[in-house]
PDB file of C-alpha atoms in Angstrom:
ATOM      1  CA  UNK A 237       0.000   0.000   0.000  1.00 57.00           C
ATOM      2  CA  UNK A 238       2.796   2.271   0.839  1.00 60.00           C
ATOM      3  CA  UNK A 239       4.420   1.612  -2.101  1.00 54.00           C
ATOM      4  CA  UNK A 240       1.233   2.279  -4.285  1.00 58.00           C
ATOM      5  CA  UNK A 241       0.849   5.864  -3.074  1.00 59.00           C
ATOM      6  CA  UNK A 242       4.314   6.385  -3.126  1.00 58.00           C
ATOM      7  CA  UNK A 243       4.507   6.046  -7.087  1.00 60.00           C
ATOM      8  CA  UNK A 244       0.937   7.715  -7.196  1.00 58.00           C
ATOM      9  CA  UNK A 245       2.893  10.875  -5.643  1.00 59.00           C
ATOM     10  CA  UNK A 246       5.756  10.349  -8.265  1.00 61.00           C
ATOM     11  CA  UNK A 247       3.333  10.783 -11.292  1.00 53.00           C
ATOM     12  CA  UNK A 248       0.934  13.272  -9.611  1.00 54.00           C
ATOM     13  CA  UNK A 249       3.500  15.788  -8.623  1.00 55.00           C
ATOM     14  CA  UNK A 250       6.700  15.385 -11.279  1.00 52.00           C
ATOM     15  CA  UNK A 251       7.980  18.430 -10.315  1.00 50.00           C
ATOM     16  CA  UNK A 252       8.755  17.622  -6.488  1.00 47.00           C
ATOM     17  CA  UNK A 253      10.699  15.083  -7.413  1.00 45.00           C
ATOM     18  CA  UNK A 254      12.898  17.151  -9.667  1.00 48.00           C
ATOM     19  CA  UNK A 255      16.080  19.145  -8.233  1.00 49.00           C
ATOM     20  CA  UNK A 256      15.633  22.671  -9.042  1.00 48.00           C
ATOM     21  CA  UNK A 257      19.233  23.289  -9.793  1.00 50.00           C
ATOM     22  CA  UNK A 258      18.785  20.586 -13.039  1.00 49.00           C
ATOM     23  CA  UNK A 259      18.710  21.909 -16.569  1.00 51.00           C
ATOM     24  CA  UNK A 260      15.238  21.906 -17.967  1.00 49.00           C
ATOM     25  CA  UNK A 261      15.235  21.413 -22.104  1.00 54.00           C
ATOM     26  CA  UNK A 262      12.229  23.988 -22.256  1.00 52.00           C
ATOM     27  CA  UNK A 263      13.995  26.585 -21.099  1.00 54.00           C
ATOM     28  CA  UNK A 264      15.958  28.895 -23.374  1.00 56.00           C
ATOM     29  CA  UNK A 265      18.771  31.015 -22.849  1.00 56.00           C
ATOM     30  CA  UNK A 266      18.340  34.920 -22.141  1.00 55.00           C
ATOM     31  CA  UNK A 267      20.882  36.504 -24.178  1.00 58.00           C
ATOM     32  CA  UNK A 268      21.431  40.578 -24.213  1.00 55.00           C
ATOM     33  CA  UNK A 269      21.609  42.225 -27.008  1.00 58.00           C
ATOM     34  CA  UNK A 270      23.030  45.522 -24.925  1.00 58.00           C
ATOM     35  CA  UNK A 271      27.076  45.106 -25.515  1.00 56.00           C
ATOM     36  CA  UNK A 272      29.323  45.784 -22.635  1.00 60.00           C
ATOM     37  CA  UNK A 273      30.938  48.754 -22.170  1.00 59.00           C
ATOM     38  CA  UNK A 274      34.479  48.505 -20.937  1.00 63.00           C
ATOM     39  CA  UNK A 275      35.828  50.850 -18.404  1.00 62.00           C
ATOM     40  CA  UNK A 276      37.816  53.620 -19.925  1.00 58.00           C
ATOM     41  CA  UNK A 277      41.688  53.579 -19.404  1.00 59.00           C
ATOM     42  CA  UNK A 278      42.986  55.377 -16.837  1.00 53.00           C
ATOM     43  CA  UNK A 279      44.633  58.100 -18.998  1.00 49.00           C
ATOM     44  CA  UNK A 280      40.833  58.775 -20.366  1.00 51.00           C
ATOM     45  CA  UNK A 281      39.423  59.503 -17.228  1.00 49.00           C
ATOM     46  CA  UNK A 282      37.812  62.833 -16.584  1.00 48.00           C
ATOM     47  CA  UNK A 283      39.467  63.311 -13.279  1.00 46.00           C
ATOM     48  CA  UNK A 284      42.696  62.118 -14.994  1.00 41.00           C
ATOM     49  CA  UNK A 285      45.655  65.186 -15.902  1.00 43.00           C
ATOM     50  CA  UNK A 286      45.600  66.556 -19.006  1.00 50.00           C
ATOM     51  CA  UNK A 287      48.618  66.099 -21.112  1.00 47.00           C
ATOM     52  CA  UNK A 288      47.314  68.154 -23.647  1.00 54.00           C
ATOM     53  CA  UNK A 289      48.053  71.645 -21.637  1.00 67.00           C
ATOM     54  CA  UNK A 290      50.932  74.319 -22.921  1.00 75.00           C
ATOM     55  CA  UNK A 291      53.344  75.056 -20.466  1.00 80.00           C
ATOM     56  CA  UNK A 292      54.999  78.824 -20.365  1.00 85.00           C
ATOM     57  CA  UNK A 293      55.674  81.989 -19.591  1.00 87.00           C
ATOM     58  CA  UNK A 294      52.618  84.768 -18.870  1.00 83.00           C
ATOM     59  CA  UNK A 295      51.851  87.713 -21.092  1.00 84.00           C
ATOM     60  CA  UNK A 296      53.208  90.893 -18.631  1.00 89.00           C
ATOM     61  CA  UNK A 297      56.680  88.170 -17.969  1.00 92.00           C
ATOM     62  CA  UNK A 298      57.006  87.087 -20.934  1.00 92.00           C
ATOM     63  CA  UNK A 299      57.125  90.669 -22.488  1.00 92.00           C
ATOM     64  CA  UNK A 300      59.406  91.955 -20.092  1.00 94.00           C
ATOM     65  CA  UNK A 301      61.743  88.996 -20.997  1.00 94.00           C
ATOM     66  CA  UNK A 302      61.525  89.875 -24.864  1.00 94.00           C
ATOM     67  CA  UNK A 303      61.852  93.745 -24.373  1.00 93.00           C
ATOM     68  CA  UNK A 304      64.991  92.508 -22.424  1.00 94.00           C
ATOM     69  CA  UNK A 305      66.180  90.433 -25.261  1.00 93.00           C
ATOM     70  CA  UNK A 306      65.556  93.493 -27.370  1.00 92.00           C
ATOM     71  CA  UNK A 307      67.687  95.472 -25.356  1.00 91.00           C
ATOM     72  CA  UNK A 308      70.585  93.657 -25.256  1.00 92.00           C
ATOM     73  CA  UNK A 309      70.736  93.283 -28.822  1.00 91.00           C
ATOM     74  CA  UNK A 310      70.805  97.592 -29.600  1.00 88.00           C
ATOM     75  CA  UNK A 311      73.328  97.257 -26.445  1.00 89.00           C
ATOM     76  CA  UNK A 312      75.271  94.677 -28.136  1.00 89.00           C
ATOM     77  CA  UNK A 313      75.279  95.258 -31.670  1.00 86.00           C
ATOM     78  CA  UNK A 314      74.830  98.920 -32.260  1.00 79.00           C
ATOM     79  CA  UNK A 315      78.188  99.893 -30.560  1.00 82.00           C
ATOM     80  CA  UNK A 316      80.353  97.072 -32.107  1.00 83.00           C
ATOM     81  CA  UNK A 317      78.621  98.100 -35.352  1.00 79.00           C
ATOM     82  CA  UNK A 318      79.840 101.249 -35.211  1.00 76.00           C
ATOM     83  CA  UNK A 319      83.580 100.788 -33.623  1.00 79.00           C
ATOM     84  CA  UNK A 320      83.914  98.665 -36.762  1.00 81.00           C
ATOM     85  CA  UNK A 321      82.901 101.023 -39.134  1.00 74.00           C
ATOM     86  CA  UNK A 322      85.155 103.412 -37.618  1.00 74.00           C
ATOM     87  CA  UNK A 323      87.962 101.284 -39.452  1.00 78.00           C
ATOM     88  CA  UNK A 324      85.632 100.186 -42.282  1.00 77.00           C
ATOM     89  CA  UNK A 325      83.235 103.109 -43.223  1.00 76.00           C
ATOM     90  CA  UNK A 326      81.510 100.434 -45.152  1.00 76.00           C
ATOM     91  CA  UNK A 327      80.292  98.078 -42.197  1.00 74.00           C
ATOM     92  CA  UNK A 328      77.843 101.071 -40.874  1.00 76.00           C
ATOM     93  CA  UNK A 329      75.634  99.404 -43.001  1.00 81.00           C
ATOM     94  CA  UNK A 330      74.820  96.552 -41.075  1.00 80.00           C
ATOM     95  CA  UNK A 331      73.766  98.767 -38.981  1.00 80.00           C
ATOM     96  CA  UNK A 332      70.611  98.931 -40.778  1.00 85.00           C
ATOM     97  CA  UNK A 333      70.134  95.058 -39.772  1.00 89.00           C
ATOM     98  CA  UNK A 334      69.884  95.480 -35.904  1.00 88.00           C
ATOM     99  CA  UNK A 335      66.397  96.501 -35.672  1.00 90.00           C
ATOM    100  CA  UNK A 336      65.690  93.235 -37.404  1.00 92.00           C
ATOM    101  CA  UNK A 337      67.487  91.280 -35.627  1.00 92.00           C
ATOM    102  CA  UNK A 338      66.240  92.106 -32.039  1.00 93.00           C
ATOM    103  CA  UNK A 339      63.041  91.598 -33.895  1.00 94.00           C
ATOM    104  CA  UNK A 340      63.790  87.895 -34.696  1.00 95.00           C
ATOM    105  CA  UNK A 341      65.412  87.609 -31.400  1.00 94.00           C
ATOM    106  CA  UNK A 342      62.828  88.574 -29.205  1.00 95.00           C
ATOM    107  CA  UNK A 343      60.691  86.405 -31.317  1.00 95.00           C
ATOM    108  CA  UNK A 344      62.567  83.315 -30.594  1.00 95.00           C
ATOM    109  CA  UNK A 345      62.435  84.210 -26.963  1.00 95.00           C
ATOM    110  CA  UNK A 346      58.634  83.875 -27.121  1.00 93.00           C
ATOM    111  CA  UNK A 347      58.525  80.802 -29.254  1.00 93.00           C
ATOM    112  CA  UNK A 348      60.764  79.076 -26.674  1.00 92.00           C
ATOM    113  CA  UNK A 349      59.334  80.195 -23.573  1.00 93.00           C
ATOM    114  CA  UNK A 350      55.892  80.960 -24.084  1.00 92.00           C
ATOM    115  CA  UNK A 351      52.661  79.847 -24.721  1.00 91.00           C
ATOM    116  CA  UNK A 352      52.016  81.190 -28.084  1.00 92.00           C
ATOM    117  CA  UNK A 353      53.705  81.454 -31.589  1.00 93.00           C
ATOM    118  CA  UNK A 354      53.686  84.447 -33.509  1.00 94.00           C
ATOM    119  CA  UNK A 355      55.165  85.278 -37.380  1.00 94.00           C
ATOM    120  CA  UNK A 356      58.571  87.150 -36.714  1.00 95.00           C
ATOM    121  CA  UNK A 357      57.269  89.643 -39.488  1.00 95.00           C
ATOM    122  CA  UNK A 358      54.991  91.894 -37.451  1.00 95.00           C
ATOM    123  CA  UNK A 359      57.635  92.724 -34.465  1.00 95.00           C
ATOM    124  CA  UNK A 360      59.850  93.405 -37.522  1.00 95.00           C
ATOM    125  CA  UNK A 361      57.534  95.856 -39.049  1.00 95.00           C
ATOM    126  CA  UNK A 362      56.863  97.882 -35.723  1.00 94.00           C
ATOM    127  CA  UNK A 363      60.498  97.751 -35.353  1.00 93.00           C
ATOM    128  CA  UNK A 364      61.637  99.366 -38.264  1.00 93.00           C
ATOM    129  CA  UNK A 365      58.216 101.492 -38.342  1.00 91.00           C
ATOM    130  CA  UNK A 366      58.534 103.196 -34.780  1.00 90.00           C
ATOM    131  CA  UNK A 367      62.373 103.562 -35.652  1.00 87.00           C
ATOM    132  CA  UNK A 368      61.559 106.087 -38.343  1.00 85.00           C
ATOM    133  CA  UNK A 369      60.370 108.816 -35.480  1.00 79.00           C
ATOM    134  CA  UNK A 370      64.441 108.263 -34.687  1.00 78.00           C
ATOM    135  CA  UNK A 371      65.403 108.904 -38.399  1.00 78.00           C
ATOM    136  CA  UNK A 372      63.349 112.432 -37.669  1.00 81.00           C
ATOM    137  CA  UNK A 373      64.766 113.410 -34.707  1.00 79.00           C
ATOM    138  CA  UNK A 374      68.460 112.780 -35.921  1.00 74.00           C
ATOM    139  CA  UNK A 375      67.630 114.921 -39.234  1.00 81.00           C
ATOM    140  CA  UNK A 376      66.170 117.489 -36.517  1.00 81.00           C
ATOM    141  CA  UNK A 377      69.824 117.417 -34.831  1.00 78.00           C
ATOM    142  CA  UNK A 378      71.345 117.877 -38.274  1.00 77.00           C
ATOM    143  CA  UNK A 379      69.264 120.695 -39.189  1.00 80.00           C
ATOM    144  CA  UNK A 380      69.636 122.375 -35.711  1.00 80.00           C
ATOM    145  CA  UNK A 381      73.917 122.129 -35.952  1.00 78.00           C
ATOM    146  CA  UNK A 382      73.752 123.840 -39.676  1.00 79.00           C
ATOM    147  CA  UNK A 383      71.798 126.811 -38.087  1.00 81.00           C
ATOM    148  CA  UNK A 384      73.123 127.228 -34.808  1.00 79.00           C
ATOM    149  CA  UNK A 385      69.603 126.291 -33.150  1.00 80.00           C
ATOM    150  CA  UNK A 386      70.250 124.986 -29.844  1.00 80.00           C
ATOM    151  CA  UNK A 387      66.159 123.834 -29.573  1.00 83.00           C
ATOM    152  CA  UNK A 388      65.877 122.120 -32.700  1.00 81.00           C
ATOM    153  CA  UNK A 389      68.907 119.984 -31.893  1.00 80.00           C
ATOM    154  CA  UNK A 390      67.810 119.141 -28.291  1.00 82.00           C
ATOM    155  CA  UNK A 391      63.901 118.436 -29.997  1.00 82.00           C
ATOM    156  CA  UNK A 392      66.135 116.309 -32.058  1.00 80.00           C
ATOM    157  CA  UNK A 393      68.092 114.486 -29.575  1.00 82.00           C
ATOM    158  CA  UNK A 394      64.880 113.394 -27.876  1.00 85.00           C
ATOM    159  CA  UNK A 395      62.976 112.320 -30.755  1.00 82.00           C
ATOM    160  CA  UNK A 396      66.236 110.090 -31.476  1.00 81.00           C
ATOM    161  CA  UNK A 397      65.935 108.697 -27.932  1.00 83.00           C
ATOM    162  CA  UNK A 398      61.956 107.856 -28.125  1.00 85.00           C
ATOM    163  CA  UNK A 399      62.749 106.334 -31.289  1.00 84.00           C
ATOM    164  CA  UNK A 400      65.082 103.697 -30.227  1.00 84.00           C
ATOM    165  CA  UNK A 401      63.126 102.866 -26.971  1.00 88.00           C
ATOM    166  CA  UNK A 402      59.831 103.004 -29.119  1.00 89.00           C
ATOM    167  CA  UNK A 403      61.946 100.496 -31.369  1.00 89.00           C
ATOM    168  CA  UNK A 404      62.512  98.231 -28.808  1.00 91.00           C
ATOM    169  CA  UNK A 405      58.931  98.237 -26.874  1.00 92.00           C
ATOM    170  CA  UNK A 406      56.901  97.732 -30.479  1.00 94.00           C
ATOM    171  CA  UNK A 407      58.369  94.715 -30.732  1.00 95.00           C
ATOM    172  CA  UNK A 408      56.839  92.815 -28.040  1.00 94.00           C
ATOM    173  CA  UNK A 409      53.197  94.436 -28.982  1.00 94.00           C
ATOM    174  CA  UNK A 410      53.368  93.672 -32.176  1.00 95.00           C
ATOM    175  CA  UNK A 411      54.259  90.005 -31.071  1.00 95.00           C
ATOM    176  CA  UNK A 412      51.378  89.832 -28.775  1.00 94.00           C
ATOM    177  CA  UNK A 413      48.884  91.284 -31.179  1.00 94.00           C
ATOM    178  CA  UNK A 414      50.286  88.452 -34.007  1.00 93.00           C
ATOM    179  CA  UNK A 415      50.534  85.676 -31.304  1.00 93.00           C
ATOM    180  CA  UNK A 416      48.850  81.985 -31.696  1.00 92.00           C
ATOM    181  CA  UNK A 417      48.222  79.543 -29.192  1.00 91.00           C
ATOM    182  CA  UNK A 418      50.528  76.456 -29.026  1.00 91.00           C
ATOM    183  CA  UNK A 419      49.105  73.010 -30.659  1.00 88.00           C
ATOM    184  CA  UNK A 420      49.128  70.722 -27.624  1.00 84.00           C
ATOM    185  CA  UNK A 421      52.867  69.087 -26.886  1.00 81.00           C
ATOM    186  CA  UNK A 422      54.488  72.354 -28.377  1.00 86.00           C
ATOM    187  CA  UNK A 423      57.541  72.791 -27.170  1.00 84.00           C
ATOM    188  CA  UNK A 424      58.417  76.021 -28.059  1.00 86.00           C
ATOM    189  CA  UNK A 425      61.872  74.122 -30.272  1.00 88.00           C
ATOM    190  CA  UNK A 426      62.816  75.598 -33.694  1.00 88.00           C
ATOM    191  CA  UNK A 427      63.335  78.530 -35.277  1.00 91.00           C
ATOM    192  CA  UNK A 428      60.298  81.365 -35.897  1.00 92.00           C
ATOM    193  CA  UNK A 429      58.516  81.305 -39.224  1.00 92.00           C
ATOM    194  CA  UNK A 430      59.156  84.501 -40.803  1.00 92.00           C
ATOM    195  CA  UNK A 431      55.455  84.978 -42.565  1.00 93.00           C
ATOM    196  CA  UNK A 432      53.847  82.168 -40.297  1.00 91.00           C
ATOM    197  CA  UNK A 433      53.970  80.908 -37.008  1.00 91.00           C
ATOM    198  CA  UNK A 434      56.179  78.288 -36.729  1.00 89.00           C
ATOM    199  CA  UNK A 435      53.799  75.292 -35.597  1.00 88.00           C
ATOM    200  CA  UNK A 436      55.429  71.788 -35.488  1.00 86.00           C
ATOM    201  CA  UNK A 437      54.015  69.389 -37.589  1.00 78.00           C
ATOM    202  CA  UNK A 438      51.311  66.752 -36.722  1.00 65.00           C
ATOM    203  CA  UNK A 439      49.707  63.700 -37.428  1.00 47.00           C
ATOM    204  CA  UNK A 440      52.673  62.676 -39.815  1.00 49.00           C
ATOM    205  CA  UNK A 441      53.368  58.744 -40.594  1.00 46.00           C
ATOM    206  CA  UNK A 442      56.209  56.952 -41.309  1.00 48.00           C
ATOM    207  CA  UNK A 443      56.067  54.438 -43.598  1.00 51.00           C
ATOM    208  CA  UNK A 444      55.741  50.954 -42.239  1.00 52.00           C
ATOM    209  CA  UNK A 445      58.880  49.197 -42.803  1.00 60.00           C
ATOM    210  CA  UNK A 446      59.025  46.002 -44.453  1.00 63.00           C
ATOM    211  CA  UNK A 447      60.057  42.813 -42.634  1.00 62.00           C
ATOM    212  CA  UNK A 448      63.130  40.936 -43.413  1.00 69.00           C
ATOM    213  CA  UNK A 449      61.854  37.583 -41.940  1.00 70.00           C
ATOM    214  CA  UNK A 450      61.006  34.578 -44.254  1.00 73.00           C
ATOM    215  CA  UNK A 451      57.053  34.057 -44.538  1.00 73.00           C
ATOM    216  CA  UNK A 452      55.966  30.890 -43.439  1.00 73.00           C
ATOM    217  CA  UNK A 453      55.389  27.860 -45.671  1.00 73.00           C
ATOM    218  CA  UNK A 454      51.975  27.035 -46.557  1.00 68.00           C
ATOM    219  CA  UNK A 455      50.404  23.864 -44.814  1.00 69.00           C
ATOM    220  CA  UNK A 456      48.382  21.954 -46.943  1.00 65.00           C
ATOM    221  CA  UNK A 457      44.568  21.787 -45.574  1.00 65.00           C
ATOM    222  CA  UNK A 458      43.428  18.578 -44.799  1.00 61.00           C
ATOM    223  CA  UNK A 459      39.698  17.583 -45.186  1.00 59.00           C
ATOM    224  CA  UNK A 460      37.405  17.361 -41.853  1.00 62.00           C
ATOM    225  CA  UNK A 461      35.823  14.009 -43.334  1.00 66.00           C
ATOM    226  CA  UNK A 462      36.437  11.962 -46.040  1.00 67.00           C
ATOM    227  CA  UNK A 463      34.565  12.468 -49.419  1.00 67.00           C
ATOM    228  CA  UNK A 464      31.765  10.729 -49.781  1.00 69.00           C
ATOM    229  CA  UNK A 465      31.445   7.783 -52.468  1.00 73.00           C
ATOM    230  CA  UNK A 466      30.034   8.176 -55.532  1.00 69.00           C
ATOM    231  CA  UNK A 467      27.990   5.461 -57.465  1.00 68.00           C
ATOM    232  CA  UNK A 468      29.821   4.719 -60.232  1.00 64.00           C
ATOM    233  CA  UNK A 469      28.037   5.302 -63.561  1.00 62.00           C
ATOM    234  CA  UNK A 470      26.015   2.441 -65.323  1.00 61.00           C
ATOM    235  CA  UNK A 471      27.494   0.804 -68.257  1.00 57.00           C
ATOM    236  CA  UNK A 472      26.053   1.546 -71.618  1.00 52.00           C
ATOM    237  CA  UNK A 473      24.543  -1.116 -73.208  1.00 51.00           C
ATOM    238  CA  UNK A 474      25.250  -1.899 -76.755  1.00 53.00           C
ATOM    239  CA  UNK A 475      22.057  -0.991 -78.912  1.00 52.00           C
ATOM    240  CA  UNK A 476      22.933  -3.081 -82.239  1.00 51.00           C
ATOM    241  CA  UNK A 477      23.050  -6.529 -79.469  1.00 50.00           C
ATOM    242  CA  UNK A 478      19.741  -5.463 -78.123  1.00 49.00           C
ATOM    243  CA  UNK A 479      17.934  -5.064 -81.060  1.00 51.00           C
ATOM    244  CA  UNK A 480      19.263  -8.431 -82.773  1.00 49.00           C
ATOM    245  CA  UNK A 481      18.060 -10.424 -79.267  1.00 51.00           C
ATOM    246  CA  UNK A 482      14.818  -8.512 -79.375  1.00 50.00           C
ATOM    247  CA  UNK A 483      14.246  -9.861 -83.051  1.00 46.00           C
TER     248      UNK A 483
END
């Protein structure tokens, strides 16, 4: 009897009788069709440094340090210029250069050591432009020698003076009105661009660079299963035997 309900129990209710960690066959796999998104690299974070940022001098220090560089070139240049002309009448020409060159040089110093680029064009310009109020005042000092005019010559003398100090503090304006920022990783290296700021080149690629190894000999591929067998085709039967046998 005990037995009989026992199997009774077994047919009744399958399902107590089944472990619930089995595998059922009716049940079918939940798959999503939402990808996974990786976590980004560290280096891509949003709290992670930026490498991207140009490193440099301010504006107000960085001018200073170009109207220095400015400086010292008149200081330098202008009296060996013209201790070598004293022998060589012929070298006061270069003479004409210096304005230029303090130009380019204070140019370079803001390349290297700031946070812009600029064309070395402009600070030559306003160089040479504000230099012209000195080529006044020394034909003022001319004028006043030739007629004994004490206040023409000392108008003269000044104008000569704003001149060269004009000279010299253009050039740092005119590089700051010109200036470009830095692409990121600028280092401030090279030499100015004369019409153009002087940007380093990007996104260049060498060519890859062909590999000396041997390639690999081909394997041959071998068949997952063997071909099947074919029936071979039936014989033909001769017609002119056939037709004497069916006569």
């Amino acid at each position: 009897m005990t037995l009989a309900l026992l199997g009774l129990a077994m047919v009744v209710l399958p399902s107590a009788v089944i472990d619930e960690d089995a595998p059922v066959e009716s049940r079918t796999p939940v798959i999503s069709e939402q990808a996974e998104v990786a976590p980004p690299p560290p280096d891509q974070r949003a709290d992670a440094p930026r490498g991207d940022e140009v490193e440099g001098l301010d504006g107000p220090i960085l001018g200073l340090l170009q109207l220095a560089g400015a400086c010292a070139v008149y200081t330098v240049a202008a009296p060996a210029i013209f201790v070598t002309a004293y022998l060589c009448p012929f070298t006061l020409c270069v003479a004409c250069t210096i304005p230029g060159a303090a130009a380019y040089a204070s140019t370079w110093i803001g390349d290297r050591f700031g946070k812009t680029r600029a064309p070395a064009i402009w600070p030559i310009v306003a160089s040479y432009g504000v230099l012209m109020v000195g080529g006044v005042g020394l034909a003022a000092v001319y004028f006043g020698a030739f007629t004994s005019n004490p206040l023409m010559s000392f108008g003269g003398g000044i104008g000569m003076l704003a001149g060269l100090v004009g000279s010299a503090v253009a050039i740092p304006v005119a590089y700051a009105l010109a200036a470009e920022e830095k692409h990121p990783g600028d280092d401030g290296d090279g030499w100015p661009g004369l019409f153009a700021a002087a940007h380093p080149a990007t996104g260049r690629r060498r060519p890859a660079r062909r590999s000396t190894a041997p390639l690999p000999e081909p394997t041959p591929n071998e068949p997952v299963a063997p071909l099947p067998e074919l029936p071979l085709p039936p014989l033909l039967e001769p017609q002119g035997a056939l037709r004497i046998m069916r006569f």
